[in-house]
PDB file of C-alpha atoms in Angstrom:
ATOM      1  CA  MET O   3      93.223  99.155 113.976  1.00 50.00           C
ATOM      2  CA  THR O   4      96.851  97.061 114.340  1.00 56.00           C
ATOM      3  CA  ARG O   5      99.874  99.100 115.089  1.00 53.00           C
ATOM      4  CA  LYS O   6     101.214  98.771 111.908  1.00 52.00           C
ATOM      5  CA  ASN O   7      98.066 100.242 110.299  1.00 55.00           C
ATOM      6  CA  ALA O   8      98.126 103.112 113.375  1.00 49.00           C
ATOM      7  CA  ALA O   9     101.628 104.128 112.686  1.00 52.00           C
ATOM      8  CA  ALA O  10     100.795 104.035 108.520  1.00 56.00           C
ATOM      9  CA  THR O  11      97.684 106.736 109.609  1.00 57.00           C
ATOM     10  CA  VAL O  12     100.167 108.953 111.296  1.00 49.00           C
ATOM     11  CA  HIS O  13     102.267 108.864 108.646  1.00 52.00           C
ATOM     12  CA  GLY O  14      99.202 109.650 106.106  1.00 67.00           C
ATOM     13  CA  MET O  15     100.496 107.000 104.235  1.00 74.00           C
ATOM     14  CA  SER O  16      98.105 106.604 101.176  1.00 83.00           C
ATOM     15  CA  ASP O  17      99.262 104.584  98.206  1.00 86.00           C
ATOM     16  CA  GLU O  18     100.855 108.137  96.698  1.00 89.00           C
ATOM     17  CA  THR O  19     102.636 108.276  99.949  1.00 90.00           C
ATOM     18  CA  TRP O  20     103.993 104.540  99.674  1.00 92.00           C
ATOM     19  CA  LYS O  21     105.236 105.303  96.354  1.00 93.00           C
ATOM     20  CA  ARG O  22     107.001 107.983  97.727  1.00 93.00           C
ATOM     21  CA  HIS O  23     108.194 106.512 100.469  1.00 92.00           C
ATOM     22  CA  ALA O  24     109.630 103.884  97.778  1.00 94.00           C
ATOM     23  CA  ASN O  25     111.988 106.325  96.925  1.00 95.00           C
ATOM     24  CA  PRO O  26     115.523 104.898  97.712  1.00 95.00           C
ATOM     25  CA  TRP O  27     116.557 108.419  98.862  1.00 96.00           C
ATOM     26  CA  SER O  28     113.434 108.321 101.436  1.00 95.00           C
ATOM     27  CA  VAL O  29     114.430 104.312 102.757  1.00 95.00           C
ATOM     28  CA  TRP O  30     118.162 105.550 103.254  1.00 96.00           C
ATOM     29  CA  THR O  31     117.868 109.028 104.637  1.00 96.00           C
ATOM     30  CA  ARG O  32     115.205 107.297 107.275  1.00 94.00           C
ATOM     31  CA  LEU O  33     117.896 104.677 108.162  1.00 95.00           C
ATOM     32  CA  ALA O  34     120.403 107.622 108.600  1.00 95.00           C
ATOM     33  CA  ALA O  35     117.694 109.395 111.131  1.00 96.00           C
ATOM     34  CA  ILE O  36     118.886 106.249 113.610  1.00 97.00           C
ATOM     35  CA  PRO O  37     122.364 107.665 114.536  1.00 97.00           C
ATOM     36  CA  ALA O  38     121.223 111.212 114.094  1.00 97.00           C
ATOM     37  CA  PHE O  39     118.538 110.704 116.676  1.00 97.00           C
ATOM     38  CA  GLU O  40     121.140 108.872 118.877  1.00 97.00           C
ATOM     39  CA  LEU O  41     122.982 112.042 118.512  1.00 97.00           C
ATOM     40  CA  ALA O  42     120.345 114.332 119.415  1.00 96.00           C
ATOM     41  CA  VAL O  43     119.642 112.535 122.384  1.00 97.00           C
ATOM     42  CA  TRP O  44     123.260 112.058 123.411  1.00 96.00           C
ATOM     43  CA  SER O  45     123.928 115.779 123.100  1.00 95.00           C
ATOM     44  CA  ARG O  46     122.491 116.690 125.899  1.00 94.00           C
ATOM     45  CA  GLN O  47     125.610 116.356 127.672  1.00 92.00           C
ATOM     46  CA  TRP O  48     126.753 119.390 125.782  1.00 93.00           C
ATOM     47  CA  LEU O  49     123.372 121.162 125.133  1.00 92.00           C
ATOM     48  CA  GLY O  50     121.236 120.544 127.770  1.00 92.00           C
ATOM     49  CA  TRP O  51     117.631 120.826 127.316  1.00 93.00           C
ATOM     50  CA  TRP O  52     118.374 122.168 123.700  1.00 94.00           C
ATOM     51  CA  CYS O  53     119.033 118.879 122.689  1.00 94.00           C
ATOM     52  CA  LEU O  54     115.358 118.585 122.350  1.00 96.00           C
ATOM     53  CA  ALA O  55     115.338 120.610 119.880  1.00 97.00           C
ATOM     54  CA  ALA O  56     117.523 118.416 117.834  1.00 96.00           C
ATOM     55  CA  VAL O  57     115.454 115.527 118.660  1.00 97.00           C
ATOM     56  CA  LEU O  58     112.322 117.492 117.370  1.00 97.00           C
ATOM     57  CA  ILE O  59     113.956 118.146 114.005  1.00 97.00           C
ATOM     58  CA  VAL O  60     114.978 114.234 113.599  1.00 97.00           C
ATOM     59  CA  VAL O  61     111.219 113.459 114.627  1.00 96.00           C
ATOM     60  CA  VAL O  62     109.796 116.116 112.238  1.00 96.00           C
ATOM     61  CA  TRP O  63     112.315 114.679 109.572  1.00 95.00           C
ATOM     62  CA  LEU O  64     111.214 110.733 109.940  1.00 93.00           C
ATOM     63  CA  TRP O  65     107.102 112.183 109.419  1.00 91.00           C
ATOM     64  CA  LEU O  66     107.971 114.464 106.385  1.00 93.00           C
ATOM     65  CA  ASN O  67     110.372 111.865 105.016  1.00 92.00           C
ATOM     66  CA  VAL O  68     107.482 109.870 103.806  1.00 89.00           C
ATOM     67  CA  HIS O  69     106.277 112.821 101.628  1.00 90.00           C
ATOM     68  CA  LEU O  70     109.329 114.680 100.366  1.00 92.00           C
ATOM     69  CA  PHE O  71     111.132 112.111  97.612  1.00 94.00           C
ATOM     70  CA  GLN O  72     109.242 111.577  94.308  1.00 94.00           C
ATOM     71  CA  PRO O  73     107.338 108.711  93.809  1.00 94.00           C
ATOM     72  CA  VAL O  74     109.008 105.355  92.109  1.00 93.00           C
ATOM     73  CA  GLU O  75     107.760 102.137  90.821  1.00 94.00           C
ATOM     74  CA  PRO O  76     109.579  98.953  92.237  1.00 92.00           C
ATOM     75  CA  THR O  77     112.442  98.916  90.456  1.00 92.00           C
ATOM     76  CA  SER O  78     115.434  99.060  93.168  1.00 95.00           C
ATOM     77  CA  TRP O  79     116.151  96.747  95.914  1.00 96.00           C
ATOM     78  CA  ALA O  80     114.383  99.263  98.453  1.00 96.00           C
ATOM     79  CA  ALA O  81     111.584 100.238  96.656  1.00 96.00           C
ATOM     80  CA  LYS O  82     110.507  96.570  96.282  1.00 96.00           C
ATOM     81  CA  GLY O  83     110.901  96.343 100.107  1.00 96.00           C
ATOM     82  CA  ILE O  84     108.963  99.182 100.916  1.00 95.00           C
ATOM     83  CA  TYR O  85     106.321  97.916  98.055  1.00 95.00           C
ATOM     84  CA  GLY O  86     106.056  94.744 100.484  1.00 94.00           C
ATOM     85  CA  GLU O  87     105.927  96.372 103.507  1.00 93.00           C
ATOM     86  CA  GLN O  88     103.054  98.228 102.431  1.00 92.00           C
ATOM     87  CA  LEU O  89     101.365  94.828 101.545  1.00 92.00           C
ATOM     88  CA  HIS O  90     102.470  93.626 105.010  1.00 91.00           C
ATOM     89  CA  VAL O  91     100.750  96.733 106.494  1.00 90.00           C
ATOM     90  CA  ASP O  92      97.652  95.749 104.330  1.00 89.00           C
ATOM     91  CA  GLY O  93      97.223  92.443 105.977  1.00 89.00           C
ATOM     92  CA  LYS O  94      98.852  90.697 102.961  1.00 87.00           C
ATOM     93  CA  VAL O  95     101.548  88.312 104.289  1.00 87.00           C
ATOM     94  CA  PRO O  96     101.640  84.536 103.373  1.00 86.00           C
ATOM     95  CA  ALA O  97     102.441  82.461 106.375  1.00 86.00           C
ATOM     96  CA  GLU O  98     105.796  81.381 105.268  1.00 84.00           C
ATOM     97  CA  HIS O  99     106.841  85.281 105.458  1.00 86.00           C
ATOM     98  CA  LYS O 100     104.736  85.764 108.932  1.00 89.00           C
ATOM     99  CA  THR O 101     107.489  84.063 111.156  1.00 91.00           C
ATOM    100  CA  THR O 102     110.441  85.613 109.649  1.00 92.00           C
ATOM    101  CA  LEU O 103     108.970  89.030 110.110  1.00 93.00           C
ATOM    102  CA  ASN O 104     108.118  88.517 113.571  1.00 92.00           C
ATOM    103  CA  TRP O 105     111.474  87.650 114.358  1.00 95.00           C
ATOM    104  CA  LEU O 106     112.816  90.445 112.410  1.00 95.00           C
ATOM    105  CA  ILE O 107     110.977  92.889 114.162  1.00 94.00           C
ATOM    106  CA  ALA O 108     111.365  91.103 117.374  1.00 96.00           C
ATOM    107  CA  SER O 109     115.129  91.691 116.677  1.00 97.00           C
ATOM    108  CA  GLY O 110     114.600  95.445 115.654  1.00 96.00           C
ATOM    109  CA  LEU O 111     112.723  96.003 118.699  1.00 97.00           C
ATOM    110  CA  VAL O 112     115.633  94.624 120.997  1.00 98.00           C
ATOM    111  CA  GLY O 113     118.198  96.608 119.128  1.00 98.00           C
ATOM    112  CA  PHE O 114     116.147  99.703 120.288  1.00 97.00           C
ATOM    113  CA  ALA O 115     115.942  98.430 123.600  1.00 98.00           C
ATOM    114  CA  LEU O 116     119.718  98.383 123.704  1.00 98.00           C
ATOM    115  CA  ILE O 117     119.735 101.764 122.083  1.00 98.00           C
ATOM    116  CA  ALA O 118     117.367 103.265 124.732  1.00 98.00           C
ATOM    117  CA  TRP O 119     119.800 101.785 127.269  1.00 98.00           C
ATOM    118  CA  GLY O 120     122.901 102.887 125.752  1.00 98.00           C
ATOM    119  CA  LEU O 121     121.105 107.022 125.329  1.00 97.00           C
ATOM    120  CA  THR O 122     120.124 106.668 128.786  1.00 97.00           C
ATOM    121  CA  ALA O 123     123.093 105.262 130.887  1.00 97.00           C
ATOM    122  CA  LEU O 124     125.161 107.294 128.084  1.00 96.00           C
ATOM    123  CA  THR O 125     127.000 104.014 127.497  1.00 97.00           C
ATOM    124  CA  ILE O 126     128.756 103.701 124.494  1.00 97.00           C
ATOM    125  CA  TRP O 127     128.640  99.721 123.853  1.00 98.00           C
ATOM    126  CA  PRO O 128     125.042  99.165 124.257  1.00 98.00           C
ATOM    127  CA  LEU O 129     123.959 101.961 122.273  1.00 98.00           C
ATOM    128  CA  ALA O 130     126.432 100.592 119.137  1.00 98.00           C
ATOM    129  CA  LEU O 131     125.332  97.072 119.428  1.00 98.00           C
ATOM    130  CA  GLY O 132     121.780  98.215 119.201  1.00 98.00           C
ATOM    131  CA  THR O 133     122.534 100.317 116.725  1.00 98.00           C
ATOM    132  CA  VAL O 134     124.081  97.606 114.736  1.00 98.00           C
ATOM    133  CA  VAL O 135     121.255  94.857 115.576  1.00 98.00           C
ATOM    134  CA  ALA O 136     118.210  97.450 114.629  1.00 97.00           C
ATOM    135  CA  VAL O 137     119.867  98.780 111.425  1.00 97.00           C
ATOM    136  CA  LEU O 138     120.831  95.124 110.456  1.00 97.00           C
ATOM    137  CA  ALA O 139     117.187  93.496 110.997  1.00 97.00           C
ATOM    138  CA  GLN O 140     115.664  96.477 109.404  1.00 96.00           C
ATOM    139  CA  LEU O 141     117.698  96.035 106.300  1.00 97.00           C
ATOM    140  CA  TRP O 142     116.846  92.340 106.539  1.00 97.00           C
ATOM    141  CA  ARG O 143     113.307  92.854 106.766  1.00 96.00           C
ATOM    142  CA  ILE O 144     113.515  95.249 103.796  1.00 96.00           C
ATOM    143  CA  ASP O 145     115.256  92.205 101.784  1.00 96.00           C
ATOM    144  CA  ARG O 146     112.211  89.998 103.402  1.00 96.00           C
ATOM    145  CA  TYR O 147     109.618  92.378 102.259  1.00 96.00           C
ATOM    146  CA  GLY O 148     111.271  92.594  98.663  1.00 96.00           C
ATOM    147  CA  LEU O 149     111.030  89.068  98.458  1.00 94.00           C
ATOM    148  CA  LEU O 150     107.255  89.343  99.692  1.00 94.00           C
ATOM    149  CA  PHE O 151     106.615  91.858  96.837  1.00 95.00           C
ATOM    150  CA  GLN O 152     107.966  89.816  94.294  1.00 94.00           C
ATOM    151  CA  GLN O 153     106.174  86.510  95.442  1.00 93.00           C
ATOM    152  CA  HIS O 154     103.086  88.918  95.543  1.00 92.00           C
ATOM    153  CA  LEU O 155     103.704  90.103  91.718  1.00 91.00           C
ATOM    154  CA  HIS O 156     104.462  86.442  90.591  1.00 91.00           C
ATOM    155  CA  GLU O 157     101.216  84.974  92.031  1.00 88.00           C
ATOM    156  CA  GLN O 158      99.354  87.941  90.478  1.00 86.00           C
ATOM    157  CA  SER O 159     100.729  87.337  86.768  1.00 85.00           C
ATOM    158  CA  ARG O 160      99.762  83.779  87.132  1.00 83.00           C
ATOM    159  CA  GLY O 161      95.944  84.965  88.620  1.00 75.00           C
ATOM    160  CA  ASP O 162      96.336  83.327  92.213  1.00 60.00           C
ATOM    161  CA  THR O 163      95.179  86.525  94.129  1.00 51.00           C
ATOM    162  CA  ALA O 164      92.710  89.191  93.144  1.00 50.00           C
TER     163      ALA O 164
END
C-alpha cells in the first residue's frame, strides 16, 4: 500500500467520499485548516497544554471534512482537481504529469517543514513563508490534478482508456 493509499484509507475514501471531498466547501475549508492548525499550536503561548484541545479540534475537522459536504460532479475548478487527485491515488497518472506533481508535493513538504520550524521556534518568518509555500503548492497541485482529470475525460471520450 502506498502512502497516498494509506492516507485515503485513514480518511475512509470511498467513491462517495471522494465526491463529497470534491465539494468546493470541503476543498476551501481544508485549506483554511492550515492557519487554524498553526494558530492552535501557536496558542500554547497563552493556553499551555490546553492548546492540544484546539489542535485536536482541527485534526478531527480534517478527518470529518471529507465526509460532511454534499457530493458534487466535476463542474468546478476545485471539484475537477479533487477528481484528478483520486486518479493520482488510484495510480492513473500519465508520465507527463508525474514529474510536475512530484515537484509540487516536494514543494509542499518544504513548506510544511518551514511551518514546523516556525511553530517549534515560535518564529513568524519561517511560519509565514512555509504557509505561503505550502498553500501555493497545494493550489498548483489542485490545478494540475484538474488538468489530469480533464485529460482523463478526453481520453475516455476517445476510447483511449478503459
